[in-house]
mmCIF file of C-alpha atoms in Angstrom:
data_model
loop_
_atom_site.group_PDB
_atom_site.id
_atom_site.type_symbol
_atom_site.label_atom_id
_atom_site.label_comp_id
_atom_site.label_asym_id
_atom_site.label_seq_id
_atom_site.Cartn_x
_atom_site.Cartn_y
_atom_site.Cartn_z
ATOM 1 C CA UNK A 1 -33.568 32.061 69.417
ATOM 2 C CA UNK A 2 -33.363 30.411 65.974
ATOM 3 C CA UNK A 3 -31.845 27.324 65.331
ATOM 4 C CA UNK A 4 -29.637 26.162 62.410
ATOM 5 C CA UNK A 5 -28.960 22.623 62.319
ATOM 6 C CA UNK A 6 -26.066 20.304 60.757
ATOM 7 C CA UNK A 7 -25.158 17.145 60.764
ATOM 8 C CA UNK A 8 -23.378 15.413 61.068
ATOM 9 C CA UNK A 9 -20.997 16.865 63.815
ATOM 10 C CA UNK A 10 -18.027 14.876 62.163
ATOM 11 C CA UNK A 11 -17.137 13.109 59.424
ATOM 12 C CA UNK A 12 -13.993 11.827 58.531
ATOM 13 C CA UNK A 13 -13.786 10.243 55.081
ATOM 14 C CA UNK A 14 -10.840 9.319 52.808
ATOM 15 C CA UNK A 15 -9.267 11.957 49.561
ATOM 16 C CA UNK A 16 -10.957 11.504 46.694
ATOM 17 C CA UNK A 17 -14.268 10.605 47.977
ATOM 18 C CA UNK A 18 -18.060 12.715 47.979
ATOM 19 C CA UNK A 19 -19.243 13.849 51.192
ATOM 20 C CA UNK A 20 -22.127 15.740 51.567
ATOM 21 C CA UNK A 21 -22.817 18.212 54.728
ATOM 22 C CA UNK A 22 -26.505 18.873 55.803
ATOM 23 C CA UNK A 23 -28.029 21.887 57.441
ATOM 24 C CA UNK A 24 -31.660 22.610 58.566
ATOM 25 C CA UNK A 25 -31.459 26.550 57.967
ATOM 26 C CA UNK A 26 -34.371 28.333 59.979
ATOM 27 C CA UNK A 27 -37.515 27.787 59.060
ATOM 28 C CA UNK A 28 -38.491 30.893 57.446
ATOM 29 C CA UNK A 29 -35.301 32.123 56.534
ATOM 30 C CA UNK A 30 -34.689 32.695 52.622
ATOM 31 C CA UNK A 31 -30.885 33.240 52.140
ATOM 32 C CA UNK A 32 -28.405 30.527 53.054
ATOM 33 C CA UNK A 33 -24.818 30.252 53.676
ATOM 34 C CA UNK A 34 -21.664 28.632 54.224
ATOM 35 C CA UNK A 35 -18.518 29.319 55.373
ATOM 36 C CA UNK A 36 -14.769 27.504 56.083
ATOM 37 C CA UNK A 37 -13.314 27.796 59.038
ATOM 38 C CA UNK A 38 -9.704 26.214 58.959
ATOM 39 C CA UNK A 39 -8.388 25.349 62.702
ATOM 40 C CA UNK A 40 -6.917 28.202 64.130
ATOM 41 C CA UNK A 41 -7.485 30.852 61.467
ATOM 42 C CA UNK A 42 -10.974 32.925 60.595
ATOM 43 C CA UNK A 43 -13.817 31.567 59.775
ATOM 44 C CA UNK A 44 -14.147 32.427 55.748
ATOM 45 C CA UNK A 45 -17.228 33.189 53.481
ATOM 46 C CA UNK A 46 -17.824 29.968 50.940
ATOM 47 C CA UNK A 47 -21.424 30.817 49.155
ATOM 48 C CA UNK A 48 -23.909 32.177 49.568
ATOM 49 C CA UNK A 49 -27.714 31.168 48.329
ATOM 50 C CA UNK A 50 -31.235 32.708 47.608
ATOM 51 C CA UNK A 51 -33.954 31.266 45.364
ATOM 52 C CA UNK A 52 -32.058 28.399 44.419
ATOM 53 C CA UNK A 53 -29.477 29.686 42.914
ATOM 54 C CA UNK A 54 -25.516 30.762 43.960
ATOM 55 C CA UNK A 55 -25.305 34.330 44.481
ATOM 56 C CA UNK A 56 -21.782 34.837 44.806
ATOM 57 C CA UNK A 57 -19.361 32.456 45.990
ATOM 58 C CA UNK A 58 -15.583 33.363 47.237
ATOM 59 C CA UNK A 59 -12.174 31.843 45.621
ATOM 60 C CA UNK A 60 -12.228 29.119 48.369
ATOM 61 C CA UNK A 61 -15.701 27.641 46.364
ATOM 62 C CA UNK A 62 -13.338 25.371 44.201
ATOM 63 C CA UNK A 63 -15.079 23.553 41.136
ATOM 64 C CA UNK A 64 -15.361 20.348 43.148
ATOM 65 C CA UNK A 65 -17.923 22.294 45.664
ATOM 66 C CA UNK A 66 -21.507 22.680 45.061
ATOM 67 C CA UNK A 67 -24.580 23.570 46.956
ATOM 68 C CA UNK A 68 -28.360 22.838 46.473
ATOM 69 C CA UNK A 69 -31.570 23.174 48.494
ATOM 70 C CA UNK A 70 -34.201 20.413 46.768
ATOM 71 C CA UNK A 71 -37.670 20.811 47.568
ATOM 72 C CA UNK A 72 -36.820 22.735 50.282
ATOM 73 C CA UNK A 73 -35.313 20.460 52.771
ATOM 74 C CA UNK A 74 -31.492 20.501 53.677
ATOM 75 C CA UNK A 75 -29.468 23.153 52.102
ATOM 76 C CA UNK A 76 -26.335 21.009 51.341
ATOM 77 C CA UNK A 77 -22.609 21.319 50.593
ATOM 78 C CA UNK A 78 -21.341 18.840 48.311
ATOM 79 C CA UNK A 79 -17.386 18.155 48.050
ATOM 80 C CA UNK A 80 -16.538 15.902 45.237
ATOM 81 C CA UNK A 81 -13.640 14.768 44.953
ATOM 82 C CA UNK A 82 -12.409 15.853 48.254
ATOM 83 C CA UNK A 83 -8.613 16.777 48.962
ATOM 84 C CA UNK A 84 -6.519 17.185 51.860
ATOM 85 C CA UNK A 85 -6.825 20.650 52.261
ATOM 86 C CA UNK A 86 -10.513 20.501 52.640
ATOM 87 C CA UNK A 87 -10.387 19.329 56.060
ATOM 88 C CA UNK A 88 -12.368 22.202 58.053
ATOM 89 C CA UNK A 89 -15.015 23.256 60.089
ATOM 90 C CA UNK A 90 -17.893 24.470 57.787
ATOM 91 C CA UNK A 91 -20.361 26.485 59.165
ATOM 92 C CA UNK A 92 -23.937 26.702 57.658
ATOM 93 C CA UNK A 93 -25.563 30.187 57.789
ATOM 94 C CA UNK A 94 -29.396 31.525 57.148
ATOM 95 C CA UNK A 95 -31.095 34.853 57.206
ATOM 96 C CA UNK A 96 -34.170 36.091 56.188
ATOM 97 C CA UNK A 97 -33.109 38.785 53.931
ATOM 98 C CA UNK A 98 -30.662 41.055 53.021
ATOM 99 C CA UNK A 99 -29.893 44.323 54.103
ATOM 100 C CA UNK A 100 -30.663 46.051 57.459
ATOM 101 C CA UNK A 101 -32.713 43.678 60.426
ATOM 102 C CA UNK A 102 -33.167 41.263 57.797
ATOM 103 C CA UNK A 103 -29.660 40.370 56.666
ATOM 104 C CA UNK A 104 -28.802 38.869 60.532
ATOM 105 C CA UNK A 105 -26.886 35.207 60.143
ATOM 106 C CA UNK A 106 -27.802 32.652 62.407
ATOM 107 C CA UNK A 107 -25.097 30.139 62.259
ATOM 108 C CA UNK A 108 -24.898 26.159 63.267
ATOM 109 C CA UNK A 109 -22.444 24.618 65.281
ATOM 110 C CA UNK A 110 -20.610 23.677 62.215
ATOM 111 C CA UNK A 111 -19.501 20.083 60.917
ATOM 112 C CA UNK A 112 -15.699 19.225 61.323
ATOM 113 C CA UNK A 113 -14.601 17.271 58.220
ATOM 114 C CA UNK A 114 -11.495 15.466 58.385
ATOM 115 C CA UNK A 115 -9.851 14.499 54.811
ATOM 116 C CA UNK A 116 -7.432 11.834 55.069
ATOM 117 C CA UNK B 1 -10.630 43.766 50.380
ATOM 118 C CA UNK B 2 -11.848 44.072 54.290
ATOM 119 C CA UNK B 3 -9.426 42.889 56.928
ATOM 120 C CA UNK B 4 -10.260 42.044 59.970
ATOM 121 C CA UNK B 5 -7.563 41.571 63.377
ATOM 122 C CA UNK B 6 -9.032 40.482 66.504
ATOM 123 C CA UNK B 7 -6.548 40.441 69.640
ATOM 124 C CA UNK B 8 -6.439 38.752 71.962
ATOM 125 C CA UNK B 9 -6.414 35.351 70.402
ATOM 126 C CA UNK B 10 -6.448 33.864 74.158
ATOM 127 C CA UNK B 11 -7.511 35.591 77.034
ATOM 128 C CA UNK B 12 -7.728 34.688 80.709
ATOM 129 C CA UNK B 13 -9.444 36.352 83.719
ATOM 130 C CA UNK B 14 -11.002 36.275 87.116
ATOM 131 C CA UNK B 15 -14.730 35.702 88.024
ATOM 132 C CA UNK B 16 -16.001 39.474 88.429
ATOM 133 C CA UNK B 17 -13.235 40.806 86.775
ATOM 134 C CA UNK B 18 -13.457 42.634 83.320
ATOM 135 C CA UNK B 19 -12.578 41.660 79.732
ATOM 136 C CA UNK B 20 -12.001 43.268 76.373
ATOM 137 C CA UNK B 21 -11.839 42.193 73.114
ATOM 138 C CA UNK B 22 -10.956 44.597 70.153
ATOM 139 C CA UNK B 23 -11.544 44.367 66.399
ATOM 140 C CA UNK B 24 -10.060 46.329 63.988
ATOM 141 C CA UNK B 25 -10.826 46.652 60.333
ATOM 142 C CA UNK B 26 -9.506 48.515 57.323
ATOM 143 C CA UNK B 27 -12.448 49.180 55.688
ATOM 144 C CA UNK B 28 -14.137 52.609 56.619
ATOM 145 C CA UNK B 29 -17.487 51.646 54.740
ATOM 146 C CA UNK B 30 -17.814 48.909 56.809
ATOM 147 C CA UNK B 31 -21.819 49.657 58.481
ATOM 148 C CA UNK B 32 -22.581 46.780 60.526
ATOM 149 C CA UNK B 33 -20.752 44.943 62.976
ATOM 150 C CA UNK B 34 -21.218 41.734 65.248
ATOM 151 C CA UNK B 35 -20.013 39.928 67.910
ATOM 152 C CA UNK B 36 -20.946 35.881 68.568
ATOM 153 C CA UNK B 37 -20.023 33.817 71.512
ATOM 154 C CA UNK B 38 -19.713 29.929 70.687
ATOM 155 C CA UNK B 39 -19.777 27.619 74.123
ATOM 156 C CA UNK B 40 -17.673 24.524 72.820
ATOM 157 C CA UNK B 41 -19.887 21.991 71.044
ATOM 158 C CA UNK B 42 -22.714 24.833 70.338
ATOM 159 C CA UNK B 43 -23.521 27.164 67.445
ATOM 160 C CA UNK B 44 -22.156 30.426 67.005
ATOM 161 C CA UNK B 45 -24.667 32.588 69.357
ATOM 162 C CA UNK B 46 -25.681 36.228 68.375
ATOM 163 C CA UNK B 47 -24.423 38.762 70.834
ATOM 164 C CA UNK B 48 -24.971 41.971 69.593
ATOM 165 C CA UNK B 49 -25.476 43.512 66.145
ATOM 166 C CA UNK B 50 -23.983 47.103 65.715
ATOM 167 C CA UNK B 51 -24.852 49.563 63.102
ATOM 168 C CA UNK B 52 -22.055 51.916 62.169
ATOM 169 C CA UNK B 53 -24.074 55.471 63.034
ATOM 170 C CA UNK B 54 -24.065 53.865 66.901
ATOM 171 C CA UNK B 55 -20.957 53.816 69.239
ATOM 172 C CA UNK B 56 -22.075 52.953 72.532
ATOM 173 C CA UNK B 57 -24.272 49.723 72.710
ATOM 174 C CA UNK B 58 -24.965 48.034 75.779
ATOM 175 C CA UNK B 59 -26.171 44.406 75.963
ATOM 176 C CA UNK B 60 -26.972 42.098 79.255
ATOM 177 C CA UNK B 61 -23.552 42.202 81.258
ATOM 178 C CA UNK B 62 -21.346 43.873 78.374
ATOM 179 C CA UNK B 63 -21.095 46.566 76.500
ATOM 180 C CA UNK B 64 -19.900 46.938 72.597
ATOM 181 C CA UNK B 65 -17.910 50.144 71.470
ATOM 182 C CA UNK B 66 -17.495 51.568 67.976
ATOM 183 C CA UNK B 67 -15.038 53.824 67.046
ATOM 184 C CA UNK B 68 -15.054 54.960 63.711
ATOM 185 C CA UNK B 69 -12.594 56.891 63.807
ATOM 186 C CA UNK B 70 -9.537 54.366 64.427
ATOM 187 C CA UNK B 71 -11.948 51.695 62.903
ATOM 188 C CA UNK B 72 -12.207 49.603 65.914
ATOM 189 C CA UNK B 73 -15.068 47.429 67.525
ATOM 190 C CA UNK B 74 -14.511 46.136 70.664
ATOM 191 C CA UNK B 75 -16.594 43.913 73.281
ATOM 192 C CA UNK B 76 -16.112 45.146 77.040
ATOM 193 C CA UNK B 77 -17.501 42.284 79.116
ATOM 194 C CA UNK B 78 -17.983 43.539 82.881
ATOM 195 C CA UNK B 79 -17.769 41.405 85.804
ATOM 196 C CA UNK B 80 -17.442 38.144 84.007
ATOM 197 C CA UNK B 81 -18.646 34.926 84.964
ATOM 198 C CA UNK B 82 -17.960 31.063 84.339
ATOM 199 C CA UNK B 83 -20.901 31.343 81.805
ATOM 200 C CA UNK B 84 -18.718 33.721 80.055
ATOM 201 C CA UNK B 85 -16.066 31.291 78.969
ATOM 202 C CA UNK B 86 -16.626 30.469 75.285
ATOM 203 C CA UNK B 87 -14.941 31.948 72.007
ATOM 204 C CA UNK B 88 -15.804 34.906 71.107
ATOM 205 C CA UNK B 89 -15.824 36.158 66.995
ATOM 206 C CA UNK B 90 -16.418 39.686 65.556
ATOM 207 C CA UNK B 91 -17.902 40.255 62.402
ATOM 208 C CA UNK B 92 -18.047 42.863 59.878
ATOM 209 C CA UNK B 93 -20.327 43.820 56.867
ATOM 210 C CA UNK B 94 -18.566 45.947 54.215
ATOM 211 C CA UNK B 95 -21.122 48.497 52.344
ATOM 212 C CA UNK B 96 -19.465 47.122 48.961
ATOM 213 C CA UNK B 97 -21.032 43.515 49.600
ATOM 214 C CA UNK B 98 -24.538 45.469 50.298
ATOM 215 C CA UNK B 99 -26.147 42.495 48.352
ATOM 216 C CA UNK B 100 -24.246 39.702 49.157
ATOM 217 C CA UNK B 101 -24.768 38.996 53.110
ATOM 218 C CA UNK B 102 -20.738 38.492 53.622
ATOM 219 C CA UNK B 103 -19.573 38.720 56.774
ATOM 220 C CA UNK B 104 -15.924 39.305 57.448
ATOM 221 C CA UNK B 105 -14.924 37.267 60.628
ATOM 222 C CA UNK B 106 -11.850 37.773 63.257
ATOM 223 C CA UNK B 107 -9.770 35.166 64.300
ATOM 224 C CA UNK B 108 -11.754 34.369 67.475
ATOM 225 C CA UNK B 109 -10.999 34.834 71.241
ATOM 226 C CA UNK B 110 -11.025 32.017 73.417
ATOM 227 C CA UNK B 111 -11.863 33.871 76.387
ATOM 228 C CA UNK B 112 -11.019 31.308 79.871
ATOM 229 C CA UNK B 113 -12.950 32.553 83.183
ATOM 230 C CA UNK B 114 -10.828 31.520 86.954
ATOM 231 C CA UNK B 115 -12.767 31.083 89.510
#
């Protein structure tokens, strides 16, 4: 089926500095997502994104988050500064469209940050 | 806002045997439900996606129930198999976030098969 890609798998970087987390989306796929999955509770919507530009994005998108797609490569999460609590699984997202057949996630297999 | 519960968070059985896993959610809107399987290391997978008018869906090797009614989803996997083990997530859409392509998750089921 189709394939969303991130990388990296892990990253583990110290508070208070930028990471960035990549994902290939599906090729033909339009709107793109992310969500937060803290270990051992649900997996939680972040942003979402469509023509580049944030379509609605949840409490958990603090200031220090932002998200762009340039040129259409990698739709990226940026954290900057980072902080403790951001240590997570996120989980990049795509779909085609929105509502009905078209408005089906695929997901990645999620990068595990680790803020320490 | 939506809640979802998914129970249980753990749940062992034999090869052949059978397995549930139940969802419930709060809001009665809600018109489209999933369930994804993630094998450790892999990307959420897409099992099944339910629309709200249809109860009874059946899928290779399990079957996904609706009821509306006590606003539960749940995935009936029958005669499992080692291929089976992986954790297991429900999903809801709420008809208020019809243009937003938010998906409430459960907590996950890590679902263990014994030979």
């Amino acid at each position: 089926g189709p394939k969303v890609l991130q990388i990296p798998s892990h990253q583990i970087i110290d508070m208070g500095q930028m990471v960035t987390l990549n994902c290939d989306p599906v090729s033909n796929h339009l709107y793109f997502y992310w969500y937060k999955q803290i270990l051992g509770q649900q997996m939680e919507f972040l942003v979402n994104f469509y023509n580049g530009k944030v379509m609605e994005k949840s409490k958990l998108f603090k200031d220090q988050f932002s998200v762009e797609r340039p040129d259409g490569s990698y739709f990226t999460l940026k954290i900057q500064p980072t902080a403790l609590e951001d240590s997570a699984v996120y989980f990049c997202a795509s779909s085609w469209g929105l509502g009905g057949a078209a408005e089906t996630l695929y997901f990645g297999s999620g990068t595990r940050l680790t803020v320490l | 806002g939506e809640q979802v519960e998914q129970r249980p968070p753990h749940l062992s059985v034999r090869e052949g045997d059978s397995a549930v896993i139940t969802c419930t959610y709060t809001d009665p809107n809600s018109y489209y439900f999933f369930w994804y399987k993630q094998e450790p290391g892999a990307s959420l997978q897409l099992l099944m996606k339910v629309f709200s008018s249809t109860e009874i869906n059946e899928g290779q090797g399990f079957t996904v129930l609706l009821n509306k009614k006590d606003k539960r989803l749940s995935l009936n996997l029958t005669a499992a198999h080692p291929g089976d083990s992986a954790a297991y997530f429900c999903a809801v859409r709420p008809l208020k976030n019809y243009n937003q392509g938010k998906l409430i998750f459960g907590q996950g089921t890590k679902l263990s098969i014994k030979p």
